[in-house]
Amino acid sequence: MHVPGLSQERIVKIEQDILGKNDGLARTNRRRLAEKGVFALNLVSSPGSGKTTLLVRTLTDLKERHPITVIEGDQQTSNDADRIRATGVAAIQVNTGKGCHLDASMVGHALDDLDPAANSLLFIENVGNLVCPAAFDLGEAHKVVVLSVTEGEDKPLKYPDMFAASDLMLLNKADLLPHLDFDVAACIAAARRVNPRLEVLTVSARSGEGMDAFYAWIEARAALARRPV
Amino acid sequence: MHVPGLSQERIVKIEQDILGKNDGLARTNRRRLAEKGVFALNLVSSPGSGKTTLLVRTLTDLKERHPITVIEGDQQTSNDADRIRATGVAAIQVNTGKGCHLDASMVGHALDDLDPAANSLLFIENVGNLVCPAAFDLGEAHKVVVLSVTEGEDKPLKYPDMFAASDLMLLNKADLLPHLDFDVAACIAAARRVNPRLEVLTVSARSGEGMDAFYAWIEARAALARRPV
């Protein structure tokens, strides 16, 4: 961060304070989730990548198989939590106001209210932003970055921190590929330059294409997190 | 901003310091641009809204009629400046690293290098981000928010600061409308709830639809900024 009139040392110290406090609270969240066998994903992306639609479809398809709760982050409105609750899944909306990301403290407070069941799934939909949420651990098992194929192949190179911080990339809106000049292989190559271990699934939350592979990815990892009740 | 472990008062003071310094430098930029009759637009949007493609088309169509320079902001890469320079227009790439927006200091330094001609157009393409760039005046005449129709109608309500800070909204990628469930009227209504004076143009940088109206918008305002040489 470059801030005119504030010394670089002062800025670095403030950033370290902020991230250090956040990391401590994220560790607390992670321990708390592990004790109950709750498997948590932190969904990150640009605005408009289709995270909420993807989540609504996921909940609809998985809610009979697992207890699920959702934390929704947005600058303003409760639109997304309303859409989630319409599926019958409990959701808490966090409004960040001027803020560009959720932090571990917000998630900790939301967990107090949600009280997720043992061996359940927790989806955290972050504020739509390819920069800020990368630096903030919330205590999740994995960050999942959702990239819409309408956004262009070069996004992983232009916003590398987010793709480096994520374990899975969902290339969403694949149903639109016939109408776009989007090179899937080039996008995956760009993402792997930033993060060679990044897993990739091509999906369409609208048509359902590829969603079963995403569910299998989730369920294999959630099984490992499970605890005896 | 909510930061665990830092008092709200301290955070507010730091934010005020940052924005106060930025506003002072933005005023300097604005005066400097006005003295030379340079008309500057600050293009803001989510990642992948098509800002660079829109800009490349705009430069191609306007470069014979006006001297033009460009400042490109991205976390990483010089991809966008390379695309701009391929049109023959001079461009400077600013990499913000961890930062989620350009600031007035970065733009001031870029102006030192670019030295825009009298009575020219200056396009500043900000970092793709619907949150952070809203608060940072760069000295531009207008913020222009580009929203892709692939992003959903509700974005102005979920990211209100950006739409409140902008004078024009370009609804881009209109060529994809036949393939989407996007309600143009609902999107415009959402944007006008946040900013009743917001002007709106529907465009496609790919097909060229609506671009002439954008050029007319630019040229009418640039004419008012012109100075005797």
Coordinates of C-alpha atoms in Angstrom, one line a residue:
Chain A
M1 CA 0.0 0.0 0.0
H2 CA 1.3 3.4 -0.9
V3 CA -0.2 6.2 1.1
P4 CA 1.0 9.8 0.5
G5 CA 2.1 11.5 3.7
L6 CA 2.3 8.4 5.8
S7 CA 5.7 6.8 6.1
Q8 CA 6.1 3.3 4.6
E9 CA 7.2 2.0 8.0
R10 CA 4.1 3.3 9.7
I11 CA 1.9 1.7 7.0
V12 CA 3.7 -1.6 7.2
K13 CA 3.3 -1.6 11.0
I14 CA -0.4 -0.9 10.8
E15 CA -0.9 -3.6 8.2
Q16 CA 1.0 -6.1 10.4
D17 CA -1.1 -5.1 13.4
I18 CA -4.3 -5.7 11.4
L19 CA -3.3 -9.0 9.8
G20 CA -1.7 -10.3 13.0
K21 CA -4.9 -9.7 15.0
N22 CA -6.9 -11.2 12.2
D23 CA -4.7 -14.3 12.0
G24 CA -5.1 -14.9 15.7
L25 CA -8.9 -14.7 15.5
A26 CA -8.9 -16.9 12.3
R27 CA -7.0 -19.6 14.3
T28 CA -9.6 -19.4 17.0
N29 CA -12.4 -19.9 14.3
R30 CA -10.5 -22.8 12.7
R31 CA -10.1 -24.6 16.1
R32 CA -13.7 -24.0 16.9
L33 CA -14.8 -25.4 13.5
A34 CA -12.4 -28.4 13.8
E35 CA -13.8 -29.3 17.2
K36 CA -17.2 -29.7 15.7
G37 CA -16.1 -31.2 12.4
V38 CA -17.5 -28.2 10.4
F39 CA -16.0 -28.0 6.9
A40 CA -15.8 -24.3 5.9
L41 CA -15.2 -22.9 2.4
N42 CA -14.5 -19.2 1.8
L43 CA -15.9 -18.3 -1.7
V44 CA -14.0 -15.3 -3.2
S45 CA -14.4 -13.6 -6.6
S46 CA -15.0 -10.4 -8.5
P47 CA -18.5 -9.0 -8.1
G48 CA -20.9 -10.7 -10.5
S49 CA -19.0 -14.0 -11.0
G50 CA -22.1 -15.8 -10.0
K51 CA -21.1 -16.9 -6.4
T52 CA -24.6 -16.6 -5.0
T53 CA -26.3 -18.5 -7.8
L54 CA -23.6 -21.2 -7.5
L55 CA -24.2 -21.3 -3.8
V56 CA -28.0 -21.5 -4.2
R57 CA -27.7 -24.5 -6.6
T58 CA -25.2 -26.2 -4.3
L59 CA -27.4 -25.8 -1.2
T60 CA -30.4 -27.1 -3.1
D61 CA -28.5 -30.1 -4.2
L62 CA -26.7 -30.9 -1.0
K63 CA -29.0 -29.8 1.8
E64 CA -30.7 -33.2 2.1
R65 CA -27.3 -34.9 2.5
H66 CA -25.6 -32.5 5.0
P67 CA -26.5 -29.9 7.6
I68 CA -25.4 -26.5 6.1
T69 CA -25.1 -22.9 7.2
V70 CA -24.0 -19.8 5.3
I71 CA -22.4 -16.5 6.1
E72 CA -22.9 -13.8 3.4
G73 CA -20.6 -10.8 3.1
D74 CA -21.6 -7.6 1.1
Q75 CA -21.0 -3.9 1.5
Q76 CA -24.7 -3.3 1.7
T77 CA -28.1 -5.1 1.3
S78 CA -29.3 -8.5 2.6
N79 CA -30.2 -9.6 -0.9
D80 CA -27.8 -12.6 -0.9
A81 CA -28.8 -13.9 2.6
D82 CA -32.5 -13.6 1.5
R83 CA -31.7 -15.7 -1.6
I84 CA -29.9 -18.3 0.5
R85 CA -32.7 -18.5 3.1
A86 CA -35.2 -19.1 0.3
T87 CA -33.6 -22.5 -0.1
G88 CA -34.4 -23.3 3.6
V89 CA -30.7 -23.0 4.7
A90 CA -29.9 -20.7 7.6
A91 CA -27.8 -17.7 6.6
I92 CA -26.4 -14.6 8.3
Q93 CA -25.7 -11.4 6.3
V94 CA -22.7 -9.3 7.3
N95 CA -22.6 -5.8 5.8
T96 CA -19.0 -4.5 5.7
G97 CA -20.1 -0.9 4.9
K98 CA -16.9 0.8 3.6
G99 CA -14.9 -2.4 4.0
C100 CA -13.8 -4.5 1.0
H101 CA -13.6 -7.9 2.7
L102 CA -14.9 -10.1 5.6
D103 CA -12.5 -10.6 8.5
A104 CA -12.1 -13.3 11.1
S105 CA -13.8 -11.2 13.8
M106 CA -17.0 -10.8 11.7
V107 CA -17.0 -14.6 11.0
G108 CA -16.5 -15.4 14.7
H109 CA -19.5 -13.3 15.6
A110 CA -21.6 -14.8 12.9
L111 CA -20.6 -18.3 14.2
D112 CA -21.9 -17.3 17.6
D113 CA -25.3 -16.7 16.1
L114 CA -25.4 -19.5 13.5
D115 CA -24.0 -22.2 15.8
P116 CA -23.4 -24.7 13.0
A117 CA -24.3 -28.4 13.7
A118 CA -21.6 -31.0 14.2
N119 CA -20.2 -32.4 11.0
S120 CA -21.9 -29.8 8.8
L121 CA -20.8 -27.6 5.9
L122 CA -20.3 -23.9 6.2
F123 CA -20.1 -21.7 3.1
I124 CA -18.8 -18.2 3.6
E125 CA -19.5 -15.9 0.6
N126 CA -17.0 -13.1 0.8
V127 CA -17.5 -9.5 -0.5
G128 CA -17.0 -9.5 -4.3
N129 CA -13.4 -8.3 -4.7
L130 CA -10.4 -9.9 -6.2
V131 CA -7.9 -8.0 -4.0
C132 CA -8.7 -7.5 -0.4
P133 CA -10.1 -10.9 0.7
A134 CA -6.9 -12.6 -0.3
A135 CA -5.0 -11.4 2.7
F136 CA -7.6 -12.2 5.3
D137 CA -7.8 -15.7 6.7
L138 CA -11.3 -16.4 8.2
G139 CA -10.5 -19.8 9.6
E140 CA -11.8 -21.7 6.5
A141 CA -10.5 -25.0 5.3
H142 CA -10.0 -23.6 1.7
K143 CA -10.5 -20.5 -0.3
V144 CA -12.4 -21.3 -3.5
V145 CA -12.0 -18.6 -6.2
V146 CA -14.8 -18.3 -8.6
L147 CA -13.9 -16.8 -12.0
S148 CA -16.6 -16.2 -14.6
V149 CA -15.5 -17.0 -18.1
T150 CA -16.9 -13.6 -19.0
E151 CA -14.1 -11.9 -17.1
G152 CA -11.1 -12.8 -19.4
E153 CA -8.2 -15.3 -19.2
D154 CA -5.7 -12.9 -17.7
K155 CA -7.3 -12.3 -14.3
P156 CA -5.0 -14.7 -12.4
L157 CA -1.9 -12.8 -13.6
K158 CA -3.4 -9.4 -12.9
Y159 CA -4.7 -10.4 -9.4
P160 CA -2.2 -13.0 -8.4
D161 CA -2.6 -12.9 -4.6
M162 CA -6.1 -14.2 -4.8
F163 CA -5.3 -17.2 -7.0
A164 CA -2.2 -17.9 -4.9
A165 CA -4.3 -18.0 -1.8
S166 CA -7.0 -20.3 -3.2
D167 CA -6.9 -24.2 -3.4
L168 CA -9.7 -24.5 -6.0
M169 CA -10.7 -22.3 -9.0
L170 CA -14.3 -22.7 -10.3
L171 CA -14.5 -21.4 -13.9
N172 CA -18.2 -20.5 -13.8
K173 CA -20.8 -19.5 -16.4
A174 CA -19.4 -22.2 -18.8
D175 CA -22.8 -22.2 -20.6
L176 CA -21.7 -18.8 -22.0
L177 CA -18.5 -20.1 -23.6
P178 CA -20.0 -20.5 -27.1
H179 CA -20.8 -16.7 -27.1
L180 CA -17.3 -15.5 -25.9
D181 CA -13.7 -15.3 -27.0
F182 CA -12.5 -17.0 -23.9
D183 CA -9.6 -19.5 -24.0
V184 CA -10.1 -22.0 -21.1
A185 CA -6.7 -23.6 -21.5
A186 CA -5.0 -20.2 -21.4
C187 CA -6.8 -19.2 -18.3
I188 CA -5.9 -22.4 -16.5
A189 CA -2.3 -22.0 -17.6
A190 CA -2.3 -18.4 -16.2
A191 CA -3.7 -19.6 -12.9
R192 CA -1.2 -22.4 -12.6
R193 CA 1.7 -19.9 -13.2
V194 CA 0.6 -18.1 -10.1
N195 CA -0.3 -21.3 -8.1
P196 CA 1.0 -24.6 -9.6
R197 CA -1.1 -26.6 -7.1
L198 CA -4.4 -24.9 -7.9
E199 CA -7.2 -27.4 -8.7
V200 CA -9.7 -26.3 -11.4
L201 CA -13.2 -27.3 -12.2
T202 CA -15.3 -25.8 -15.1
V203 CA -18.9 -25.3 -14.0
S204 CA -22.1 -23.6 -14.9
A205 CA -24.4 -22.8 -11.9
R206 CA -27.1 -22.1 -14.5
S207 CA -27.0 -25.3 -16.5
G208 CA -25.6 -27.5 -13.8
E209 CA -22.6 -28.6 -15.9
G210 CA -19.7 -29.7 -13.7
M211 CA -21.5 -29.1 -10.4
D212 CA -21.4 -32.8 -9.5
A213 CA -17.6 -32.7 -9.6
F214 CA -17.6 -29.7 -7.3
Y215 CA -19.9 -31.6 -4.8
A216 CA -17.5 -34.6 -5.0
W217 CA -14.6 -32.2 -4.3
I218 CA -16.4 -30.9 -1.2
E219 CA -17.6 -34.2 0.1
A220 CA -14.2 -35.9 -0.1
R221 CA -12.6 -33.1 2.0
A222 CA -15.6 -32.7 4.4
A223 CA -15.3 -36.5 5.2
L224 CA -11.7 -35.9 6.4
A225 CA -12.9 -33.1 8.7
R226 CA -15.6 -35.2 10.3
R227 CA -15.5 -35.8 14.1
P228 CA -17.2 -38.5 16.2
V229 CA -20.3 -36.9 17.7
Chain B
M1 CA -13.5 -0.6 8.3
H2 CA -13.6 -3.0 11.2
V3 CA -10.2 -4.0 12.5
P4 CA -10.0 -6.4 15.4
G5 CA -7.7 -5.0 18.1
L6 CA -7.4 -1.5 16.8
S7 CA -9.7 1.0 18.3
Q8 CA -12.4 2.5 16.0
E9 CA -11.1 6.0 16.8
R10 CA -7.6 5.1 15.7
I11 CA -8.9 3.5 12.4
V12 CA -11.0 6.6 11.7
K13 CA -8.0 8.8 12.3
I14 CA -5.8 6.8 9.9
E15 CA -8.5 6.7 7.2
Q16 CA -8.9 10.5 7.6
D17 CA -5.1 11.0 7.3
I18 CA -5.0 8.8 4.1
L19 CA -8.0 10.4 2.4
G20 CA -7.0 13.9 3.4
K21 CA -3.6 13.6 1.9
N22 CA -5.0 12.0 -1.2
D23 CA -7.6 14.8 -1.6
G24 CA -4.9 17.4 -1.4
L25 CA -2.9 15.7 -4.1
A26 CA -6.0 15.1 -6.2
R27 CA -6.7 18.9 -6.1
T28 CA -3.2 19.5 -7.4
N29 CA -3.7 17.0 -10.2
R30 CA -7.1 18.6 -11.1
R31 CA -5.6 22.2 -11.2
R32 CA -2.7 20.9 -13.3
L33 CA -5.0 19.2 -15.8
A34 CA -7.3 22.3 -15.9
E35 CA -4.4 24.6 -16.7
K36 CA -3.7 22.5 -19.9
G37 CA -7.3 21.8 -20.7
V38 CA -6.8 18.1 -20.3
F39 CA -10.1 16.2 -19.8
A40 CA -9.6 13.2 -17.6
L41 CA -11.9 10.2 -17.0
N42 CA -11.4 7.7 -14.2
L43 CA -12.8 4.3 -15.4
V44 CA -13.8 2.1 -12.5
S45 CA -15.4 -1.4 -12.4
S46 CA -15.2 -5.0 -11.3
P47 CA -12.4 -7.1 -12.8
G48 CA -13.4 -8.3 -16.2
S49 CA -16.1 -5.8 -17.0
G50 CA -14.3 -5.1 -20.3
K51 CA -12.7 -1.7 -19.4
T52 CA -9.6 -2.3 -21.4
T53 CA -11.4 -3.6 -24.5
L54 CA -13.7 -0.6 -24.3
L55 CA -10.7 1.7 -24.0
V56 CA -8.9 0.1 -26.9
R57 CA -12.0 0.7 -29.1
T58 CA -12.4 4.2 -27.8
L59 CA -8.8 5.1 -28.6
T60 CA -8.9 3.5 -32.0
D61 CA -12.0 5.6 -32.8
L62 CA -10.9 8.9 -31.2
K63 CA -7.2 9.1 -31.7
E64 CA -7.3 10.9 -35.0
R65 CA -9.6 13.6 -33.5
H66 CA -7.8 14.2 -30.2
P67 CA -4.4 13.8 -28.5
I68 CA -4.9 11.1 -25.9
T69 CA -2.8 9.5 -23.1
V70 CA -3.7 6.6 -20.8
I71 CA -2.8 5.6 -17.2
E72 CA -3.3 1.9 -16.5
G73 CA -3.7 0.6 -12.9
D74 CA -3.4 -3.1 -12.0
Q75 CA -2.1 -5.1 -9.1
Q76 CA 0.4 -6.8 -11.4
T77 CA 1.4 -7.1 -15.1
S78 CA 1.8 -4.6 -17.8
N79 CA -0.7 -6.4 -20.1
D80 CA -3.2 -3.5 -20.2
A81 CA -0.6 -0.8 -21.0
D82 CA 0.8 -3.2 -23.8
R83 CA -2.7 -3.5 -25.3
I84 CA -3.1 0.3 -25.2
R85 CA 0.3 1.0 -26.7
A86 CA -0.6 -1.3 -29.6
T87 CA -3.2 1.3 -30.7
G88 CA -0.3 3.9 -30.9
V89 CA -1.5 5.8 -27.8
A90 CA 1.1 6.5 -25.1
A91 CA 0.3 4.7 -21.8
I92 CA 1.9 4.3 -18.4
Q93 CA 1.3 1.2 -16.3
V94 CA 1.1 1.6 -12.5
N95 CA 1.3 -1.6 -10.5
T96 CA -0.3 -1.3 -7.1
G97 CA 1.1 -4.5 -5.7
K98 CA -1.1 -5.3 -2.6
G99 CA -3.1 -2.2 -3.2
C100 CA -6.7 -2.2 -4.4
H101 CA -6.9 1.2 -6.1
L102 CA -4.9 4.0 -7.7
D103 CA -4.3 7.1 -5.6
A104 CA -3.7 10.7 -6.5
S105 CA 0.1 10.4 -5.8
M106 CA 0.5 7.6 -8.4
V107 CA -1.4 9.6 -10.9
G108 CA 0.7 12.7 -10.2
H109 CA 3.9 10.8 -10.9
A110 CA 2.4 9.2 -14.0
L111 CA 1.5 12.7 -15.3
D112 CA 5.1 13.8 -14.8
D113 CA 6.1 11.1 -17.2
L114 CA 3.2 11.3 -19.7
D115 CA 3.1 15.1 -19.9
P116 CA -0.3 15.1 -21.7
A117 CA -0.7 17.6 -24.5
A118 CA -2.8 20.8 -24.1
N119 CA -6.5 20.1 -24.8
S120 CA -6.1 16.4 -24.8
L121 CA -8.0 13.5 -23.4
L122 CA -6.7 11.4 -20.5
F123 CA -8.1 8.0 -19.6
I124 CA -7.2 6.5 -16.3
E125 CA -8.2 2.8 -16.0
N126 CA -8.3 2.0 -12.3
V127 CA -7.7 -1.4 -10.6
G128 CA -10.7 -3.7 -11.2
N129 CA -12.5 -3.3 -7.9
L130 CA -16.0 -2.1 -7.0
V131 CA -15.1 -1.0 -3.5
C132 CA -11.7 0.7 -2.9
P133 CA -11.4 3.1 -5.9
A134 CA -14.7 4.8 -4.9
A135 CA -13.1 6.7 -2.0
F136 CA -10.0 8.0 -3.9
D137 CA -10.2 11.1 -6.0
L138 CA -7.5 11.2 -8.6
G139 CA -8.2 14.7 -9.9
E140 CA -10.4 13.4 -12.8
A141 CA -13.3 15.3 -14.3
H142 CA -15.6 12.3 -13.8
K143 CA -15.6 8.7 -12.6
V144 CA -17.2 6.4 -15.2
V145 CA -18.4 3.1 -13.8
V146 CA -18.4 0.2 -16.3
L147 CA -20.8 -2.6 -15.4
S148 CA -20.9 -5.7 -17.5
V149 CA -24.4 -7.1 -18.1
T150 CA -23.0 -10.5 -17.1
E151 CA -22.6 -9.2 -13.5
G152 CA -26.2 -9.0 -12.4
E153 CA -28.7 -6.1 -11.9
D154 CA -28.2 -5.7 -8.1
K155 CA -24.5 -4.6 -8.1
P156 CA -25.4 -0.9 -7.6
L157 CA -27.2 -1.7 -4.4
K158 CA -24.5 -4.0 -3.1
Y159 CA -21.6 -1.7 -4.0
P160 CA -23.4 1.7 -3.6
D161 CA -20.4 3.9 -2.9
M162 CA -19.0 3.4 -6.4
F163 CA -22.2 4.1 -8.2
A164 CA -22.8 7.2 -6.0
A165 CA -19.3 8.5 -6.8
S166 CA -19.7 8.1 -10.6
D167 CA -21.4 10.4 -13.1
L168 CA -21.8 7.9 -15.9
M169 CA -22.6 4.2 -15.9
L170 CA -21.7 2.2 -19.1
L171 CA -23.7 -1.0 -19.2
N172 CA -21.1 -3.0 -21.2
K173 CA -21.2 -6.3 -23.1
A174 CA -24.7 -5.6 -24.4
D175 CA -24.1 -8.0 -27.2
L176 CA -24.5 -10.8 -24.6
L177 CA -27.9 -9.7 -23.5
P178 CA -29.8 -12.3 -25.6
H179 CA -27.9 -15.1 -23.7
L180 CA -28.5 -13.7 -20.2
D181 CA -31.3 -13.2 -17.7
F182 CA -30.3 -9.6 -17.2
D183 CA -33.0 -6.9 -16.7
V184 CA -31.6 -3.7 -18.0
A185 CA -34.4 -1.5 -16.6
A186 CA -34.1 -3.1 -13.2
C187 CA -30.3 -2.4 -13.2
I188 CA -30.8 1.2 -14.1
A189 CA -33.5 1.6 -11.5
A190 CA -31.1 0.1 -8.9
A191 CA -28.3 2.5 -9.9
R192 CA -30.6 5.6 -9.8
R193 CA -31.8 4.6 -6.3
V194 CA -28.1 5.0 -5.3
N195 CA -27.4 8.0 -7.5
P196 CA -30.5 9.8 -9.0
R197 CA -28.3 11.9 -11.3
L198 CA -26.3 9.0 -12.8
E199 CA -26.3 9.0 -16.6
V200 CA -26.5 5.6 -18.3
L201 CA -25.4 4.4 -21.7
T202 CA -25.8 0.8 -22.9
V203 CA -22.8 -0.2 -25.0
S204 CA -20.9 -3.1 -26.4
A205 CA -17.2 -2.6 -26.9
R206 CA -17.1 -5.8 -29.0
S207 CA -19.9 -5.0 -31.4
G208 CA -19.6 -1.2 -31.2
E209 CA -23.2 -0.7 -30.2
G210 CA -23.7 2.5 -28.3
M211 CA -20.1 3.6 -28.5
D212 CA -20.9 6.8 -30.6
A213 CA -23.1 8.0 -27.8
F214 CA -20.2 7.5 -25.3
Y215 CA -17.9 9.5 -27.6
A216 CA -20.5 12.3 -27.9
W217 CA -20.7 12.3 -24.1
I218 CA -16.9 12.6 -23.8
E219 CA -16.5 15.3 -26.5
A220 CA -19.3 17.5 -25.2
R221 CA -17.6 17.6 -21.8
A222 CA -14.1 17.9 -23.1
A223 CA -15.1 20.9 -25.2
L224 CA -16.0 22.7 -21.9
A225 CA -12.6 21.9 -20.4
R226 CA -10.6 23.3 -23.4
R227 CA -8.2 26.2 -22.8
P228 CA -6.7 28.6 -25.3
V229 CA -3.2 27.4 -26.3

